[in-house]
């Protein structure tokens, strides 16, 4: 009798944070250590996943300060898709996300390379490229989710057998690692929709919009009392660059939080030394974080971090018209024009809300969804740009003194 895939539907536990995830993905730590199979394969280097691989390789070391994440989420406004501080608004910009995670960036003329799906997703064809054994497919899926641990175990078994199907192994590894770092939604599982997005990487498509849209939707869910999902790694990288960290005079001091923070592993490429001190290290507990963030001033928020100098920010065509972030689960409006201090562009008129709902469930396969997707690309093509200049308020003498002090430091251990 032919088995029905839908018969394997079961309840998938909600994503409960990195502690449970580390236990679930214990086997994933072995992936980057397999010579000649995963990390060194040119396929994955071409896909623009080098930074994601660095974060995945050190995933078991990462420690998230959930009190700071929770307090920041409470400042998220579901209608404007921005964090509301006493003196200003801020949001996670698409350009920031692309640089922080090392994802391929959008360029003018590449609008057709934006990853989106209109038709219903044939997830079985994606998995069938990895394996055609029905028992493997059954163990990898349940309901509308894909189990990453089963895929990881399949990868390890292939590598132990020294099989040469490198592209299939690389695709499977990308599914596991991107599922952990970019699309964490349920413990040990990702949705079929996110599976399709990850698979599109190998086709040369850009996924920055989908990653940010997924994170926006997760922030809105948490702000309204639902579960939090989306890339907590990207979220903490963004918080670290804008809110938490600064250099100090005594460079011999170490911040244990920083040593286990995602920035410790990607700070170099973001022009940030790993020898920094967390200025909020003394902020402990949810109440203290709430008080700290809700009294944050413009002076305490780094509007233009160094890794954004000279970068171009895409802004809406006109007041009230915002780009819609393309994901598979929902459509999310994107309003960088509200965050004028962060974008380096003056705002003289308070923009109206986008005429699109902030978060709207997608109905793939119908004509309206097709029009929505096409119009989103047109909106992106017509967006003006604003360049972030390097002329920000920086103390050159202090920076020079800081750099000289760095040269005198002796490394305390191996590099991660």
Short mmCIF file of C-alpha atoms in Angstrom, two decimals:
data_model
loop_
_atom_site.label_atom_id
_atom_site.label_comp_id
_atom_site.label_asym_id
_atom_site.label_seq_id
_atom_site.Cartn_x
_atom_site.Cartn_y
_atom_site.Cartn_z
CA UNK A 1 0.00 0.00 0.00
CA UNK A 2 1.32 3.44 -0.91
CA UNK A 3 2.02 5.48 2.18
CA UNK A 4 0.62 8.96 2.51
CA UNK A 5 3.17 11.57 3.57
CA UNK A 6 0.49 13.55 5.42
CA UNK A 7 -0.01 10.57 7.71
CA UNK A 8 3.27 11.41 9.41
CA UNK A 9 2.03 14.74 10.75
CA UNK A 10 2.79 15.25 14.41
CA UNK A 11 3.09 18.12 16.86
CA UNK A 12 6.36 20.01 16.54
CA UNK A 13 7.53 21.68 19.77
CA UNK A 14 8.00 25.45 19.57
CA UNK A 15 11.51 26.85 19.35
CA UNK A 16 12.65 27.16 22.97
CA UNK A 17 16.05 28.74 22.63
CA UNK A 18 19.68 27.84 22.03
CA UNK A 19 20.06 25.50 25.01
CA UNK A 20 17.57 23.00 23.62
CA UNK A 21 18.85 23.62 20.11
CA UNK A 22 22.43 22.81 21.10
CA UNK A 23 21.28 19.48 22.47
CA UNK A 24 19.25 18.77 19.34
CA UNK A 25 22.05 19.69 16.95
CA UNK A 26 24.94 17.95 18.72
CA UNK A 27 25.84 16.08 15.53
CA UNK A 28 26.00 19.30 13.52
CA UNK A 29 29.18 20.31 15.30
CA UNK A 30 30.98 17.57 13.40
CA UNK A 31 30.03 18.88 9.96
CA UNK A 32 32.73 21.55 9.60
CA UNK A 33 35.40 19.10 10.78
CA UNK A 34 34.91 16.63 7.93
CA UNK A 35 37.82 17.20 5.51
CA UNK A 36 36.99 17.68 1.87
CA UNK A 37 33.27 17.29 2.24
CA UNK A 38 31.52 20.32 3.72
CA UNK A 39 33.23 23.53 4.70
CA UNK A 40 35.93 23.37 2.02
CA UNK A 41 33.58 22.62 -0.83
CA UNK A 42 33.58 25.46 -3.40
CA UNK A 43 29.81 25.11 -3.82
CA UNK A 44 29.13 26.51 -0.36
CA UNK A 45 31.74 29.24 -0.67
CA UNK A 46 30.01 30.44 -3.83
CA UNK A 47 26.66 30.45 -2.07
CA UNK A 48 27.79 33.22 0.31
CA UNK A 49 27.47 31.20 3.52
CA UNK A 50 30.97 31.64 4.93
CA UNK A 51 29.85 33.84 7.86
CA UNK A 52 26.88 31.59 8.56
CA UNK A 53 29.31 28.65 8.65
CA UNK A 54 31.54 30.47 11.16
CA UNK A 55 28.55 31.05 13.43
CA UNK A 56 27.36 27.46 13.02
CA UNK A 57 30.83 26.09 13.77
CA UNK A 58 30.83 28.00 17.07
CA UNK A 59 27.14 27.50 17.77
CA UNK A 60 27.71 25.35 20.84
CA UNK A 61 29.70 28.21 22.41
CA UNK A 62 27.19 31.00 21.81
CA UNK A 63 25.40 32.40 24.84
CA UNK A 64 22.44 34.72 24.41
CA UNK A 65 21.35 37.25 27.02
CA UNK A 66 17.65 36.51 26.86
CA UNK A 67 16.78 39.30 29.30
CA UNK A 68 18.14 41.88 26.83
CA UNK A 69 16.41 40.19 23.89
CA UNK A 70 13.08 40.10 25.73
CA UNK A 71 13.32 43.73 26.84
CA UNK A 72 14.16 44.84 23.30
CA UNK A 73 11.28 42.85 21.81
CA UNK A 74 8.91 44.72 24.14
CA UNK A 75 9.87 47.94 22.32
CA UNK A 76 8.92 46.49 18.93
CA UNK A 77 5.93 48.19 17.32
CA UNK A 78 3.93 45.74 15.18
CA UNK A 79 2.45 48.48 12.97
CA UNK A 80 5.65 50.35 12.11
CA UNK A 81 8.00 47.34 12.35
CA UNK A 82 10.48 49.40 14.36
CA UNK A 83 11.78 49.69 17.91
CA UNK A 84 10.35 52.73 19.68
CA UNK A 85 12.81 54.50 21.97
CA UNK A 86 12.07 57.74 23.90
CA UNK A 87 13.84 59.98 21.38
CA UNK A 88 13.92 58.01 18.13
CA UNK A 89 12.93 54.90 16.18
CA UNK A 90 15.27 52.20 14.92
CA UNK A 91 14.91 49.02 12.94
CA UNK A 92 17.00 46.16 11.58
CA UNK A 93 17.90 47.35 8.11
CA UNK A 94 18.18 44.95 5.21
CA UNK A 95 21.65 46.27 4.37
CA UNK A 96 22.79 45.72 7.96
CA UNK A 97 21.52 42.15 7.96
CA UNK A 98 23.32 41.32 4.72
CA UNK A 99 26.64 42.63 6.02
CA UNK A 100 26.36 41.14 9.51
CA UNK A 101 25.56 37.65 8.22
CA UNK A 102 27.77 37.89 5.14
CA UNK A 103 24.82 37.17 2.85
CA UNK A 104 24.96 38.10 -0.85
CA UNK A 105 23.76 41.69 -1.12
CA UNK A 106 21.23 43.14 -3.47
CA UNK A 107 22.48 45.34 -6.27
CA UNK A 108 20.52 47.42 -8.71
CA UNK A 109 19.64 45.35 -11.74
CA UNK A 110 19.42 42.14 -9.73
CA UNK A 111 15.80 42.44 -8.74
CA UNK A 112 14.94 39.23 -10.57
CA UNK A 113 17.34 37.34 -8.27
CA UNK A 114 15.22 38.08 -5.21
CA UNK A 115 14.12 34.77 -3.76
CA UNK A 116 10.39 34.27 -3.62
CA UNK A 117 7.93 31.53 -4.34
CA UNK A 118 4.53 32.01 -5.93
CA UNK A 119 3.52 28.46 -6.71
CA UNK A 120 2.99 25.83 -4.06
CA UNK A 121 6.32 24.41 -2.95
CA UNK A 122 7.26 20.90 -3.98
CA UNK A 123 9.41 20.15 -0.94
CA UNK A 124 9.65 16.47 -1.81
CA UNK A 125 11.63 17.29 -4.95
CA UNK A 126 14.10 19.27 -2.82
CA UNK A 127 14.57 16.39 -0.40
CA UNK A 128 14.63 13.86 -3.22
CA UNK A 129 17.73 15.57 -4.57
CA UNK A 130 19.42 14.62 -1.30
CA UNK A 131 18.06 11.09 -1.01
CA UNK A 132 15.48 8.95 -2.78
CA UNK A 133 15.15 6.36 -0.04
CA UNK A 134 11.62 6.47 1.32
CA UNK A 135 12.68 5.55 4.86
CA UNK A 136 15.07 8.52 4.91
CA UNK A 137 12.37 10.84 3.58
CA UNK A 138 9.89 9.63 6.20
CA UNK A 139 12.36 10.24 9.02
CA UNK A 140 13.20 13.71 7.70
CA UNK A 141 9.64 15.03 7.64
CA UNK A 142 6.45 15.26 9.63
CA UNK A 143 3.45 17.36 8.77
CA UNK A 144 4.69 20.57 7.13
CA UNK A 145 8.08 20.47 8.82
CA UNK A 146 11.50 19.04 8.05
CA UNK A 147 13.60 17.48 10.84
CA UNK A 148 17.13 18.83 10.73
CA UNK A 149 18.62 16.20 13.00
CA UNK A 150 17.63 13.42 10.58
CA UNK A 151 19.25 15.33 7.71
CA UNK A 152 22.39 15.88 9.80
CA UNK A 153 22.57 12.17 10.57
CA UNK A 154 22.21 11.40 6.86
CA UNK A 155 25.11 13.79 6.08
CA UNK A 156 27.36 12.15 8.64
CA UNK A 157 26.52 8.68 7.35
CA UNK A 158 27.39 9.76 3.79
CA UNK A 159 30.68 11.26 4.90
CA UNK A 160 31.62 8.16 6.85
CA UNK A 161 31.02 6.12 3.72
CA UNK A 162 33.19 8.62 1.81
CA UNK A 163 30.59 9.06 -0.89
CA UNK A 164 31.39 11.59 -3.61
CA UNK A 165 27.95 13.14 -4.06
CA UNK A 166 29.36 16.44 -2.82
CA UNK A 167 26.61 18.71 -4.12
CA UNK A 168 23.87 16.74 -2.36
CA UNK A 169 25.89 16.76 0.87
CA UNK A 170 26.51 20.49 0.50
CA UNK A 171 22.81 21.18 -0.04
CA UNK A 172 21.88 19.08 2.96
CA UNK A 173 24.46 20.88 5.09
CA UNK A 174 23.14 24.25 3.95
CA UNK A 175 19.61 23.20 4.97
CA UNK A 176 20.78 22.19 8.45
CA UNK A 177 23.05 25.14 9.12
CA UNK A 178 20.76 27.83 7.67
CA UNK A 179 17.88 26.24 9.55
CA UNK A 180 19.79 26.67 12.81
CA UNK A 181 21.23 30.15 12.22
CA UNK A 182 18.75 31.91 9.90
CA UNK A 183 15.36 30.22 10.26
CA UNK A 184 14.98 28.74 13.78
CA UNK A 185 11.28 28.21 14.27
CA UNK A 186 10.78 24.88 16.06
CA UNK A 187 13.15 22.67 17.99
CA UNK A 188 14.95 20.52 15.46
CA UNK A 189 12.70 21.47 12.54
CA UNK A 190 12.05 24.08 9.86
CA UNK A 191 8.96 24.66 7.75
CA UNK A 192 8.64 23.56 4.14
CA UNK A 193 8.52 27.23 3.16
CA UNK A 194 11.91 27.97 4.69
CA UNK A 195 13.28 24.80 3.15
CA UNK A 196 12.43 26.26 -0.25
CA UNK A 197 14.17 29.55 0.59
CA UNK A 198 17.35 27.78 1.70
CA UNK A 199 17.34 25.60 -1.41
CA UNK A 200 17.15 28.72 -3.60
CA UNK A 201 20.64 29.74 -2.37
CA UNK A 202 22.19 27.09 -4.58
CA UNK A 203 20.33 28.60 -7.54
CA UNK A 204 22.05 31.94 -6.99
CA UNK A 205 19.07 33.71 -5.45
CA UNK A 206 19.36 36.26 -2.64
CA UNK A 207 17.68 35.43 0.66
CA UNK A 208 18.30 38.56 2.75
CA UNK A 209 14.71 39.76 2.37
CA UNK A 210 13.34 36.38 3.42
CA UNK A 211 15.60 36.20 6.50
CA UNK A 212 14.69 39.73 7.60
CA UNK A 213 11.00 39.26 6.84
CA UNK A 214 10.98 36.08 8.92
CA UNK A 215 12.67 37.88 11.82
CA UNK A 216 10.24 40.82 11.57
CA UNK A 217 7.30 38.42 11.70
CA UNK A 218 8.82 36.69 14.74
CA UNK A 219 9.33 40.01 16.55
CA UNK A 220 5.72 40.96 15.84
CA UNK A 221 4.55 37.57 17.11
CA UNK A 222 6.51 37.98 20.35
CA UNK A 223 5.39 41.59 20.84
CA UNK A 224 1.76 40.45 20.62
CA UNK A 225 2.25 37.65 23.15
CA UNK A 226 2.99 34.80 20.76
CA UNK A 227 6.16 32.74 20.27
CA UNK A 228 9.42 34.36 19.25
CA UNK A 229 11.10 33.02 16.12
CA UNK A 230 13.57 34.26 13.57
CA UNK A 231 17.35 34.55 13.69
CA UNK A 232 18.20 35.39 17.29
CA UNK A 233 21.86 35.39 16.19
CA UNK A 234 21.17 38.20 13.71
CA UNK A 235 19.08 40.02 16.32
CA UNK A 236 21.89 39.93 18.89
CA UNK A 237 24.48 40.96 16.31
CA UNK A 238 22.34 44.00 15.56
CA UNK A 239 21.86 44.82 19.25
CA UNK A 240 25.56 44.39 19.90
CA UNK A 241 26.58 46.78 17.14
CA UNK A 242 24.11 49.47 18.14
CA UNK A 243 23.43 49.15 21.85
CA UNK A 244 25.64 46.99 23.98
CA UNK A 245 29.34 47.36 23.29
CA UNK A 246 32.09 49.99 23.42
CA UNK A 247 35.86 50.02 23.96
CA UNK A 248 37.24 50.86 27.40
CA UNK A 249 40.46 52.23 28.78
CA UNK A 250 41.52 49.07 30.58
CA UNK A 251 41.98 46.63 27.69
CA UNK A 252 43.19 43.85 29.98
CA UNK A 253 39.67 43.39 31.25
CA UNK A 254 37.49 40.77 29.66
CA UNK A 255 33.75 40.53 29.40
CA UNK A 256 32.62 36.93 29.60
CA UNK A 257 29.42 37.86 27.82
CA UNK A 258 31.41 39.20 24.89
CA UNK A 259 33.63 36.12 24.71
CA UNK A 260 30.52 34.01 24.06
CA UNK A 261 28.62 36.58 22.00
CA UNK A 262 28.09 36.14 18.23
CA UNK A 263 30.11 39.33 17.70
CA UNK A 264 33.19 37.62 19.12
CA UNK A 265 33.23 35.37 16.05
CA UNK A 266 32.35 37.86 13.29
CA UNK A 267 33.50 41.14 14.85
CA UNK A 268 36.65 41.35 12.73
CA UNK A 269 34.80 41.54 9.43
CA UNK A 270 32.53 44.18 10.97
CA UNK A 271 35.57 46.34 11.87
CA UNK A 272 35.19 45.63 15.54
CA UNK A 273 37.96 44.32 17.77
CA UNK A 274 37.14 41.28 19.91
CA UNK A 275 38.82 43.08 22.81
CA UNK A 276 35.88 45.17 23.94
CA UNK A 277 33.99 45.62 27.13
CA UNK A 278 30.27 45.35 27.48
CA UNK A 279 29.05 48.69 28.80
CA UNK A 280 25.84 46.98 29.91
CA UNK A 281 27.63 44.16 31.70
CA UNK A 282 26.18 45.41 34.98
CA UNK A 283 22.65 45.38 33.59
CA UNK A 284 21.25 42.13 34.90
CA UNK A 285 17.69 40.90 35.02
CA UNK A 286 14.67 41.75 32.93
CA UNK A 287 13.62 44.79 34.96
CA UNK A 288 17.07 46.38 34.73
CA UNK A 289 17.16 45.80 30.98
CA UNK A 290 13.71 47.32 30.57
CA UNK A 291 14.77 50.43 32.45
CA UNK A 292 18.03 50.71 30.50
CA UNK A 293 16.46 50.35 27.06
CA UNK A 294 13.41 52.50 27.77
CA UNK A 295 15.64 55.38 28.81
CA UNK A 296 18.13 54.95 25.95
CA UNK A 297 19.13 58.27 24.38
CA UNK A 298 20.35 59.08 20.89
CA UNK A 299 23.87 59.52 22.29
CA UNK A 300 23.84 55.96 23.69
CA UNK A 301 22.67 54.39 20.43
CA UNK A 302 25.24 54.03 17.66
CA UNK A 303 23.26 55.24 14.67
CA UNK A 304 25.97 54.54 12.10
CA UNK A 305 28.25 51.65 13.03
CA UNK A 306 31.58 51.55 11.22
CA UNK A 307 30.69 48.56 9.06
CA UNK A 308 27.97 50.68 7.44
CA UNK A 309 30.26 53.57 6.42
CA UNK A 310 29.88 54.26 2.73
CA UNK A 311 27.05 51.75 2.41
CA UNK A 312 23.88 52.54 0.53
CA UNK A 313 20.48 52.39 2.22
CA UNK A 314 17.40 51.81 0.08
CA UNK A 315 14.54 54.11 1.01
CA UNK A 316 10.88 54.08 -0.11
CA UNK A 317 9.79 55.77 -3.30
CA UNK A 318 7.51 58.20 -1.53
CA UNK A 319 5.67 58.70 1.72
CA UNK A 320 3.50 55.75 2.61
CA UNK A 321 4.99 53.33 0.10
CA UNK A 322 7.25 50.69 1.65
CA UNK A 323 8.99 47.66 0.30
CA UNK A 324 7.39 44.34 1.20
CA UNK A 325 9.85 41.79 2.50
CA UNK A 326 9.50 38.53 0.63
CA UNK A 327 9.15 35.36 2.65
CA UNK A 328 7.17 32.18 2.27
CA UNK A 329 4.95 32.41 5.33
CA UNK A 330 3.98 36.07 5.50
CA UNK A 331 4.44 39.38 3.71
CA UNK A 332 5.97 42.08 5.91
CA UNK A 333 6.14 45.81 5.23
CA UNK A 334 9.56 47.45 5.51
CA UNK A 335 9.72 51.08 6.61
CA UNK A 336 13.32 52.31 6.90
CA UNK A 337 12.12 55.87 6.26
CA UNK A 338 10.81 56.02 9.82
CA UNK A 339 14.35 55.50 11.14
CA UNK A 340 15.82 58.66 9.64
CA UNK A 341 18.67 59.05 12.16
CA UNK A 342 19.78 55.48 11.53
CA UNK A 343 19.63 55.85 7.75
CA UNK A 344 21.51 59.14 7.70
CA UNK A 345 18.66 60.88 5.88
CA UNK A 346 16.71 63.82 7.25
CA UNK A 347 13.01 63.31 7.80
CA UNK A 348 10.85 66.41 7.63
CA UNK A 349 7.47 64.73 7.34
CA UNK A 350 6.33 61.82 9.46
CA UNK A 351 5.58 59.10 6.87
CA UNK A 352 2.18 57.52 6.89
CA UNK A 353 1.88 53.80 7.43
CA UNK A 354 2.30 51.69 4.36
CA UNK A 355 -0.93 51.00 2.50
CA UNK A 356 -0.06 47.32 2.92
CA UNK A 357 -0.83 45.54 6.21
CA UNK A 358 2.37 45.30 8.33
CA UNK A 359 2.18 41.49 8.45
CA UNK A 360 -0.05 39.59 6.07
CA UNK A 361 -0.36 35.85 5.61
CA UNK A 362 0.54 34.68 2.15
CA UNK A 363 -1.76 32.58 0.00
CA UNK A 364 0.58 30.99 -2.46
CA UNK A 365 -0.61 29.95 -5.84
CA UNK A 366 -3.34 32.52 -6.47
CA UNK A 367 -3.36 35.51 -8.79
CA UNK A 368 -3.26 38.12 -6.01
CA UNK A 369 -0.10 36.61 -4.56
CA UNK A 370 1.49 36.72 -7.98
CA UNK A 371 0.65 40.43 -8.27
CA UNK A 372 1.93 41.13 -4.75
CA UNK A 373 5.27 39.47 -5.47
CA UNK A 374 5.74 41.22 -8.78
CA UNK A 375 4.83 44.61 -7.32
CA UNK A 376 7.29 44.10 -4.44
CA UNK A 377 10.12 43.73 -6.95
CA UNK A 378 8.96 46.85 -8.79
CA UNK A 379 8.90 48.79 -5.52
CA UNK A 380 12.44 47.70 -4.77
CA UNK A 381 13.64 48.72 -8.22
CA UNK A 382 12.19 52.20 -7.76
CA UNK A 383 13.57 52.87 -4.27
CA UNK A 384 15.93 55.85 -3.95
CA UNK A 385 19.11 55.40 -1.94
CA UNK A 386 20.87 57.19 0.89
CA UNK A 387 24.59 56.70 1.48
CA UNK A 388 25.90 56.41 5.02
CA UNK A 389 28.94 58.67 5.23
CA UNK A 390 31.96 58.04 7.41
CA UNK A 391 31.82 61.56 8.85
CA UNK A 392 30.33 60.53 12.16
CA UNK A 393 31.29 61.82 15.58
CA UNK A 394 34.43 59.88 16.46
CA UNK A 395 37.36 60.82 18.67
CA UNK A 396 40.40 60.25 16.45
CA UNK A 397 42.88 60.59 19.30
CA UNK A 398 41.00 58.05 21.39
CA UNK A 399 40.88 55.64 18.47
CA UNK A 400 44.61 56.01 17.87
CA UNK A 401 45.35 55.40 21.55
CA UNK A 402 43.04 52.40 21.50
CA UNK A 403 44.75 50.90 18.46
CA UNK A 404 48.19 51.38 19.99
CA UNK A 405 47.05 49.60 23.14
CA UNK A 406 45.69 46.74 21.07
CA UNK A 407 49.11 46.12 19.53
CA UNK A 408 50.59 45.53 22.98
CA UNK A 409 48.10 42.85 23.92
CA UNK A 410 49.21 39.25 23.90
CA UNK A 411 46.60 36.73 22.65
CA UNK A 412 45.13 34.78 25.53
CA UNK A 413 44.32 31.67 23.51
CA UNK A 414 43.61 30.25 20.09
CA UNK A 415 41.44 32.05 17.59
CA UNK A 416 37.87 30.91 17.10
#
